């Protein structure tokens, strides 16, 4: 009865056409390291743009500094574009990509 | 540059004569332009790019507003008191954020003008009569950003 032991495809995980149409894609906003922006300035920008406390802002700033990049937001395309625009107005190197 | 007082509404700084000259030199250069991080996205996902033209247009609008704010700010500063070296600088709290953006635009733009040196030493060793104004603006804007951020955190 091996065939009965084979997992049955979970139909609940299938995406219906209706769901496919309504589920908006998710975008990641990424801030990249650069040799010119000051660390405390980057922390300040994160606090302003995302409303983070200093500890969270510093964590992401250090991630940018040590790992070269940090994902700072995961949101709709519209919101991600707004974040990229705001970060670039502060002259940070920010990009977005589809998740 | 010394923070003399801080209220709910504004900061009051004392600038030396040289600091006043450098500040005006730095702000007057805005927008330096020339910079532009790759506005795009990570490789392989070009579809995720916000419309570059729209982004540039929107940023241009922001910079024009900031240029007007710089102009208005410079005209609104009190003249130096007779016999007193330097100048007082009043900075309303609501102006701190655009001031930081403006200073950093000048810093990043000056860095581009210097050829995007990766290392501090590289930038210093390439001084020339042409690069000196960029070096001054780069250094002064960075110093000024640090002073403003420290003032924000001062109780």
mmCIF file of C-alpha atoms in Angstrom:
data_model
loop_
_atom_site.group_PDB
_atom_site.id
_atom_site.type_symbol
_atom_site.label_atom_id
_atom_site.label_comp_id
_atom_site.label_asym_id
_atom_site.label_seq_id
_atom_site.Cartn_x
_atom_site.Cartn_y
_atom_site.Cartn_z
ATOM 1 C CA UNK A 1 0.000 0.000 0.000
ATOM 2 C CA UNK A 2 2.870 2.267 -0.637
ATOM 3 C CA UNK A 3 0.777 4.365 -2.907
ATOM 4 C CA UNK A 4 -1.586 5.253 -0.118
ATOM 5 C CA UNK A 5 1.350 6.394 1.988
ATOM 6 C CA UNK A 6 2.442 8.882 -0.641
ATOM 7 C CA UNK A 7 1.645 12.331 0.552
ATOM 8 C CA UNK A 8 -1.330 13.712 -1.222
ATOM 9 C CA UNK A 9 -0.753 17.101 -2.694
ATOM 10 C CA UNK A 10 -2.202 19.604 -0.321
ATOM 11 C CA UNK A 11 -4.790 21.343 -2.408
ATOM 12 C CA UNK A 12 -5.044 24.089 0.194
ATOM 13 C CA UNK A 13 -1.564 25.210 -0.766
ATOM 14 C CA UNK A 14 -2.481 25.568 -4.387
ATOM 15 C CA UNK A 15 -2.946 29.165 -5.256
ATOM 16 C CA UNK A 16 -6.279 29.782 -6.851
ATOM 17 C CA UNK A 17 -6.466 32.173 -9.812
ATOM 18 C CA UNK A 18 -8.344 34.573 -7.605
ATOM 19 C CA UNK A 19 -5.604 34.541 -4.955
ATOM 20 C CA UNK A 20 -2.914 34.969 -7.581
ATOM 21 C CA UNK A 21 -4.619 38.090 -8.815
ATOM 22 C CA UNK A 22 -5.126 39.682 -5.440
ATOM 23 C CA UNK A 23 -1.890 38.756 -3.646
ATOM 24 C CA UNK A 24 0.470 41.692 -4.124
ATOM 25 C CA UNK A 25 4.158 40.926 -4.583
ATOM 26 C CA UNK A 26 6.459 41.738 -1.720
ATOM 27 C CA UNK A 27 9.551 43.892 -2.152
ATOM 28 C CA UNK A 28 12.674 44.186 -0.069
ATOM 29 C CA UNK A 29 14.355 47.526 0.518
ATOM 30 C CA UNK A 30 18.110 47.200 0.824
ATOM 31 C CA UNK A 31 20.643 49.741 2.037
ATOM 32 C CA UNK A 32 24.203 49.244 0.788
ATOM 33 C CA UNK A 33 27.481 50.169 2.385
ATOM 34 C CA UNK A 34 29.491 53.075 1.008
ATOM 35 C CA UNK A 35 32.689 54.771 2.140
ATOM 36 C CA UNK A 36 31.244 58.256 2.549
ATOM 37 C CA UNK A 37 28.134 58.310 4.743
ATOM 38 C CA UNK A 38 28.884 58.666 8.445
ATOM 39 C CA UNK A 39 27.726 55.860 10.717
ATOM 40 C CA UNK A 40 25.844 58.137 13.097
ATOM 41 C CA UNK A 41 24.178 59.823 10.117
ATOM 42 C CA UNK A 42 22.956 56.487 8.764
ATOM 43 C CA UNK A 43 21.566 55.642 12.220
ATOM 44 C CA UNK A 44 19.753 58.975 12.303
ATOM 45 C CA UNK A 45 18.273 58.421 8.834
ATOM 46 C CA UNK A 46 16.950 54.979 9.797
ATOM 47 C CA UNK A 47 15.306 56.476 12.873
ATOM 48 C CA UNK A 48 13.690 59.213 10.800
ATOM 49 C CA UNK A 49 12.523 57.119 7.863
ATOM 50 C CA UNK A 50 11.399 54.000 9.704
ATOM 51 C CA UNK A 51 10.605 55.452 13.136
ATOM 52 C CA UNK A 52 12.942 52.956 14.787
ATOM 53 C CA UNK A 53 14.462 53.367 18.216
ATOM 54 C CA UNK A 54 18.183 54.002 18.308
ATOM 55 C CA UNK A 55 19.070 50.411 19.137
ATOM 56 C CA UNK A 56 17.255 48.994 16.099
ATOM 57 C CA UNK A 57 18.627 51.709 13.839
ATOM 58 C CA UNK A 58 22.176 51.011 15.039
ATOM 59 C CA UNK A 59 21.737 47.286 14.505
ATOM 60 C CA UNK A 60 20.858 47.833 10.852
ATOM 61 C CA UNK A 61 23.564 50.466 10.428
ATOM 62 C CA UNK A 62 26.164 48.012 11.738
ATOM 63 C CA UNK A 63 24.795 45.328 9.440
ATOM 64 C CA UNK A 64 25.328 47.684 6.510
ATOM 65 C CA UNK A 65 28.815 48.506 7.754
ATOM 66 C CA UNK A 66 30.001 44.968 8.436
ATOM 67 C CA UNK A 67 28.052 42.906 5.917
ATOM 68 C CA UNK A 68 27.814 45.428 3.115
ATOM 69 C CA UNK A 69 24.034 45.571 3.096
ATOM 70 C CA UNK A 70 20.976 45.401 5.265
ATOM 71 C CA UNK A 71 17.380 44.656 4.400
ATOM 72 C CA UNK A 72 15.518 47.471 6.070
ATOM 73 C CA UNK A 73 11.963 46.914 4.870
ATOM 74 C CA UNK A 74 9.715 44.273 3.369
ATOM 75 C CA UNK A 75 6.587 45.782 1.929
ATOM 76 C CA UNK A 76 4.408 46.439 -1.103
ATOM 77 C CA UNK A 77 5.997 47.895 -4.236
ATOM 78 C CA UNK A 78 4.448 51.281 -3.583
ATOM 79 C CA UNK A 79 5.722 51.466 -0.024
ATOM 80 C CA UNK A 80 9.143 50.106 -0.993
ATOM 81 C CA UNK A 81 9.467 52.777 -3.687
ATOM 82 C CA UNK A 82 8.577 55.434 -1.145
ATOM 83 C CA UNK A 83 11.279 54.155 1.222
ATOM 84 C CA UNK A 84 13.879 54.076 -1.556
ATOM 85 C CA UNK A 85 12.956 57.624 -2.480
ATOM 86 C CA UNK A 86 13.213 58.809 1.122
ATOM 87 C CA UNK A 87 16.546 57.065 1.676
ATOM 88 C CA UNK A 88 17.966 58.472 -1.540
ATOM 89 C CA UNK A 89 16.840 61.964 -0.536
ATOM 90 C CA UNK A 90 19.209 61.460 2.403
ATOM 91 C CA UNK A 91 21.877 60.364 -0.132
ATOM 92 C CA UNK A 92 21.991 56.786 1.104
ATOM 93 C CA UNK A 93 22.528 53.995 -1.389
ATOM 94 C CA UNK A 94 19.185 52.199 -1.322
ATOM 95 C CA UNK A 95 17.651 49.764 -3.762
ATOM 96 C CA UNK A 96 14.701 47.415 -3.854
ATOM 97 C CA UNK A 97 14.151 43.936 -5.171
ATOM 98 C CA UNK A 98 11.258 41.567 -5.507
ATOM 99 C CA UNK A 99 11.245 38.900 -2.820
ATOM 100 C CA UNK B 1 31.143 75.693 16.609
ATOM 101 C CA UNK B 2 29.578 75.656 20.022
ATOM 102 C CA UNK B 3 26.028 74.899 21.048
ATOM 103 C CA UNK B 4 24.994 77.865 23.207
ATOM 104 C CA UNK B 5 21.418 76.880 23.905
ATOM 105 C CA UNK B 6 18.749 74.433 22.936
ATOM 106 C CA UNK B 7 15.036 74.984 23.371
ATOM 107 C CA UNK B 8 11.953 73.184 22.134
ATOM 108 C CA UNK B 9 11.959 75.437 19.096
ATOM 109 C CA UNK B 10 15.524 76.051 18.101
ATOM 110 C CA UNK B 11 19.255 75.621 18.531
ATOM 111 C CA UNK B 12 21.627 78.526 18.952
ATOM 112 C CA UNK B 13 25.251 77.995 17.934
ATOM 113 C CA UNK B 14 28.320 80.193 18.101
ATOM 114 C CA UNK B 15 30.462 79.935 14.980
ATOM 115 C CA UNK B 16 33.996 81.193 14.586
ATOM 116 C CA UNK B 17 34.742 83.403 11.598
ATOM 117 C CA UNK B 18 36.349 80.522 9.749
ATOM 118 C CA UNK B 19 33.453 78.191 10.509
ATOM 119 C CA UNK B 20 31.051 80.823 9.235
ATOM 120 C CA UNK B 21 33.030 81.118 5.997
ATOM 121 C CA UNK B 22 33.149 77.333 5.539
ATOM 122 C CA UNK B 23 29.456 76.950 6.323
ATOM 123 C CA UNK B 24 28.499 79.522 3.700
ATOM 124 C CA UNK B 25 30.932 77.995 1.230
ATOM 125 C CA UNK B 26 29.432 74.569 1.863
ATOM 126 C CA UNK B 27 25.776 75.544 1.739
ATOM 127 C CA UNK B 28 26.287 77.768 -1.298
ATOM 128 C CA UNK B 29 27.607 74.764 -3.225
ATOM 129 C CA UNK B 30 24.327 72.910 -2.786
ATOM 130 C CA UNK B 31 23.234 70.993 -4.752
ATOM 131 C CA UNK B 32 26.593 69.643 -5.798
ATOM 132 C CA UNK B 33 24.954 66.870 -7.786
ATOM 133 C CA UNK B 34 27.016 64.387 -9.679
ATOM 134 C CA UNK B 35 26.100 61.655 -7.314
ATOM 135 C CA UNK B 36 23.645 58.987 -7.949
ATOM 136 C CA UNK B 37 23.988 55.660 -6.381
ATOM 137 C CA UNK B 38 22.855 53.019 -8.770
ATOM 138 C CA UNK B 39 19.183 53.772 -8.316
ATOM 139 C CA UNK B 40 18.386 50.415 -9.524
ATOM 140 C CA UNK B 41 17.918 47.236 -7.894
ATOM 141 C CA UNK B 42 19.880 44.197 -7.192
ATOM 142 C CA UNK B 43 20.985 42.350 -10.253
ATOM 143 C CA UNK B 44 18.493 40.128 -11.944
ATOM 144 C CA UNK B 45 15.426 41.969 -10.769
ATOM 145 C CA UNK B 46 15.151 44.946 -13.083
ATOM 146 C CA UNK B 47 11.393 44.721 -12.874
ATOM 147 C CA UNK B 48 11.633 45.860 -9.295
ATOM 148 C CA UNK B 49 13.062 49.221 -10.277
ATOM 149 C CA UNK B 50 11.010 52.232 -9.438
ATOM 150 C CA UNK B 51 10.731 54.427 -12.480
ATOM 151 C CA UNK B 52 14.163 56.043 -12.594
ATOM 152 C CA UNK B 53 12.882 59.142 -14.361
ATOM 153 C CA UNK B 54 10.130 59.621 -11.810
ATOM 154 C CA UNK B 55 12.580 59.120 -8.980
ATOM 155 C CA UNK B 56 14.998 61.650 -10.482
ATOM 156 C CA UNK B 57 12.191 64.135 -11.015
ATOM 157 C CA UNK B 58 10.956 63.690 -7.475
ATOM 158 C CA UNK B 59 14.455 64.051 -6.028
ATOM 159 C CA UNK B 60 14.983 67.128 -8.174
ATOM 160 C CA UNK B 61 11.890 68.663 -6.652
ATOM 161 C CA UNK B 62 13.147 67.874 -3.150
ATOM 162 C CA UNK B 63 16.520 69.467 -3.961
ATOM 163 C CA UNK B 64 14.867 72.606 -5.361
ATOM 164 C CA UNK B 65 12.831 73.004 -2.170
ATOM 165 C CA UNK B 66 15.968 72.505 -0.117
ATOM 166 C CA UNK B 67 17.884 75.060 -2.206
ATOM 167 C CA UNK B 68 15.155 77.603 -1.418
ATOM 168 C CA UNK B 69 15.404 76.672 2.261
ATOM 169 C CA UNK B 70 19.191 77.183 2.163
ATOM 170 C CA UNK B 71 18.777 80.574 0.549
ATOM 171 C CA UNK B 72 16.181 81.651 3.084
ATOM 172 C CA UNK B 73 18.280 80.293 5.955
ATOM 173 C CA UNK B 74 21.411 82.188 4.909
ATOM 174 C CA UNK B 75 19.454 85.436 4.553
ATOM 175 C CA UNK B 76 17.774 85.021 7.924
ATOM 176 C CA UNK B 77 20.932 84.660 10.005
ATOM 177 C CA UNK B 78 21.722 87.515 12.377
ATOM 178 C CA UNK B 79 24.667 89.700 11.386
ATOM 179 C CA UNK B 80 27.837 89.445 13.451
ATOM 180 C CA UNK B 81 27.738 91.602 16.544
ATOM 181 C CA UNK B 82 30.097 94.585 16.455
ATOM 182 C CA UNK B 83 33.519 93.702 17.709
ATOM 183 C CA UNK B 84 32.577 90.069 18.210
ATOM 184 C CA UNK B 85 34.425 87.535 16.128
ATOM 185 C CA UNK B 86 32.317 84.921 14.465
ATOM 186 C CA UNK B 87 28.586 84.714 14.210
ATOM 187 C CA UNK B 88 25.545 83.290 15.925
ATOM 188 C CA UNK B 89 23.579 80.693 14.022
ATOM 189 C CA UNK B 90 19.921 80.129 14.846
ATOM 190 C CA UNK B 91 18.600 76.833 13.631
ATOM 191 C CA UNK B 92 14.909 76.083 14.152
ATOM 192 C CA UNK B 93 14.326 72.447 15.062
ATOM 193 C CA UNK B 94 12.197 71.989 11.975
ATOM 194 C CA UNK B 95 15.194 72.957 9.842
ATOM 195 C CA UNK B 96 17.595 70.372 11.239
ATOM 196 C CA UNK B 97 16.470 67.577 8.977
ATOM 197 C CA UNK B 98 16.762 69.401 5.670
ATOM 198 C CA UNK B 99 20.055 70.875 6.868
ATOM 199 C CA UNK B 100 21.409 67.369 7.446
ATOM 200 C CA UNK B 101 20.200 66.248 4.011
ATOM 201 C CA UNK B 102 21.765 69.293 2.375
ATOM 202 C CA UNK B 103 25.087 68.847 4.161
ATOM 203 C CA UNK B 104 25.197 65.187 3.253
ATOM 204 C CA UNK B 105 24.334 65.916 -0.379
ATOM 205 C CA UNK B 106 27.311 68.270 -0.477
ATOM 206 C CA UNK B 107 29.496 65.666 1.228
ATOM 207 C CA UNK B 108 28.548 62.870 -1.147
ATOM 208 C CA UNK B 109 28.733 65.191 -4.166
ATOM 209 C CA UNK B 110 32.190 66.405 -3.133
ATOM 210 C CA UNK B 111 33.301 62.828 -2.691
ATOM 211 C CA UNK B 112 32.183 62.110 -6.253
ATOM 212 C CA UNK B 113 34.008 65.212 -7.474
ATOM 213 C CA UNK B 114 37.173 63.869 -5.813
ATOM 214 C CA UNK B 115 36.895 60.655 -7.791
ATOM 215 C CA UNK B 116 35.155 58.524 -5.155
ATOM 216 C CA UNK B 117 38.281 57.737 -3.097
ATOM 217 C CA UNK B 118 37.778 54.598 -1.044
ATOM 218 C CA UNK B 119 40.340 55.481 1.577
ATOM 219 C CA UNK B 120 40.757 58.648 3.605
ATOM 220 C CA UNK B 121 44.465 58.812 2.777
ATOM 221 C CA UNK B 122 43.835 58.499 -0.926
ATOM 222 C CA UNK B 123 41.599 61.560 -0.780
ATOM 223 C CA UNK B 124 44.144 63.590 1.187
ATOM 224 C CA UNK B 125 47.094 62.737 -1.027
ATOM 225 C CA UNK B 126 45.319 63.912 -4.150
ATOM 226 C CA UNK B 127 44.938 67.493 -3.080
ATOM 227 C CA UNK B 128 45.358 70.025 -5.851
ATOM 228 C CA UNK B 129 44.193 73.570 -6.420
ATOM 229 C CA UNK B 130 41.144 72.134 -8.141
ATOM 230 C CA UNK B 131 40.327 69.591 -5.490
ATOM 231 C CA UNK B 132 40.864 71.757 -2.394
ATOM 232 C CA UNK B 133 37.337 73.274 -2.396
ATOM 233 C CA UNK B 134 35.881 69.765 -2.631
ATOM 234 C CA UNK B 135 38.116 68.524 0.189
ATOM 235 C CA UNK B 136 37.065 71.448 2.394
ATOM 236 C CA UNK B 137 33.370 70.920 1.657
ATOM 237 C CA UNK B 138 33.697 67.175 2.162
ATOM 238 C CA UNK B 139 35.419 67.529 5.517
ATOM 239 C CA UNK B 140 33.413 70.473 6.783
ATOM 240 C CA UNK B 141 30.032 68.986 5.902
ATOM 241 C CA UNK B 142 30.956 65.749 7.678
ATOM 242 C CA UNK B 143 32.087 67.654 10.740
ATOM 243 C CA UNK B 144 28.943 69.789 10.698
ATOM 244 C CA UNK B 145 26.719 66.705 10.410
ATOM 245 C CA UNK B 146 28.426 65.233 13.472
ATOM 246 C CA UNK B 147 27.953 68.491 15.415
ATOM 247 C CA UNK B 148 24.250 68.690 14.535
ATOM 248 C CA UNK B 149 23.629 65.062 15.447
ATOM 249 C CA UNK B 150 25.424 65.574 18.772
ATOM 250 C CA UNK B 151 23.298 68.691 19.403
ATOM 251 C CA UNK B 152 20.139 66.667 18.785
ATOM 252 C CA UNK B 153 21.213 64.238 21.499
ATOM 253 C CA UNK B 154 22.284 66.892 23.973
ATOM 254 C CA UNK B 155 19.791 66.954 26.869
#
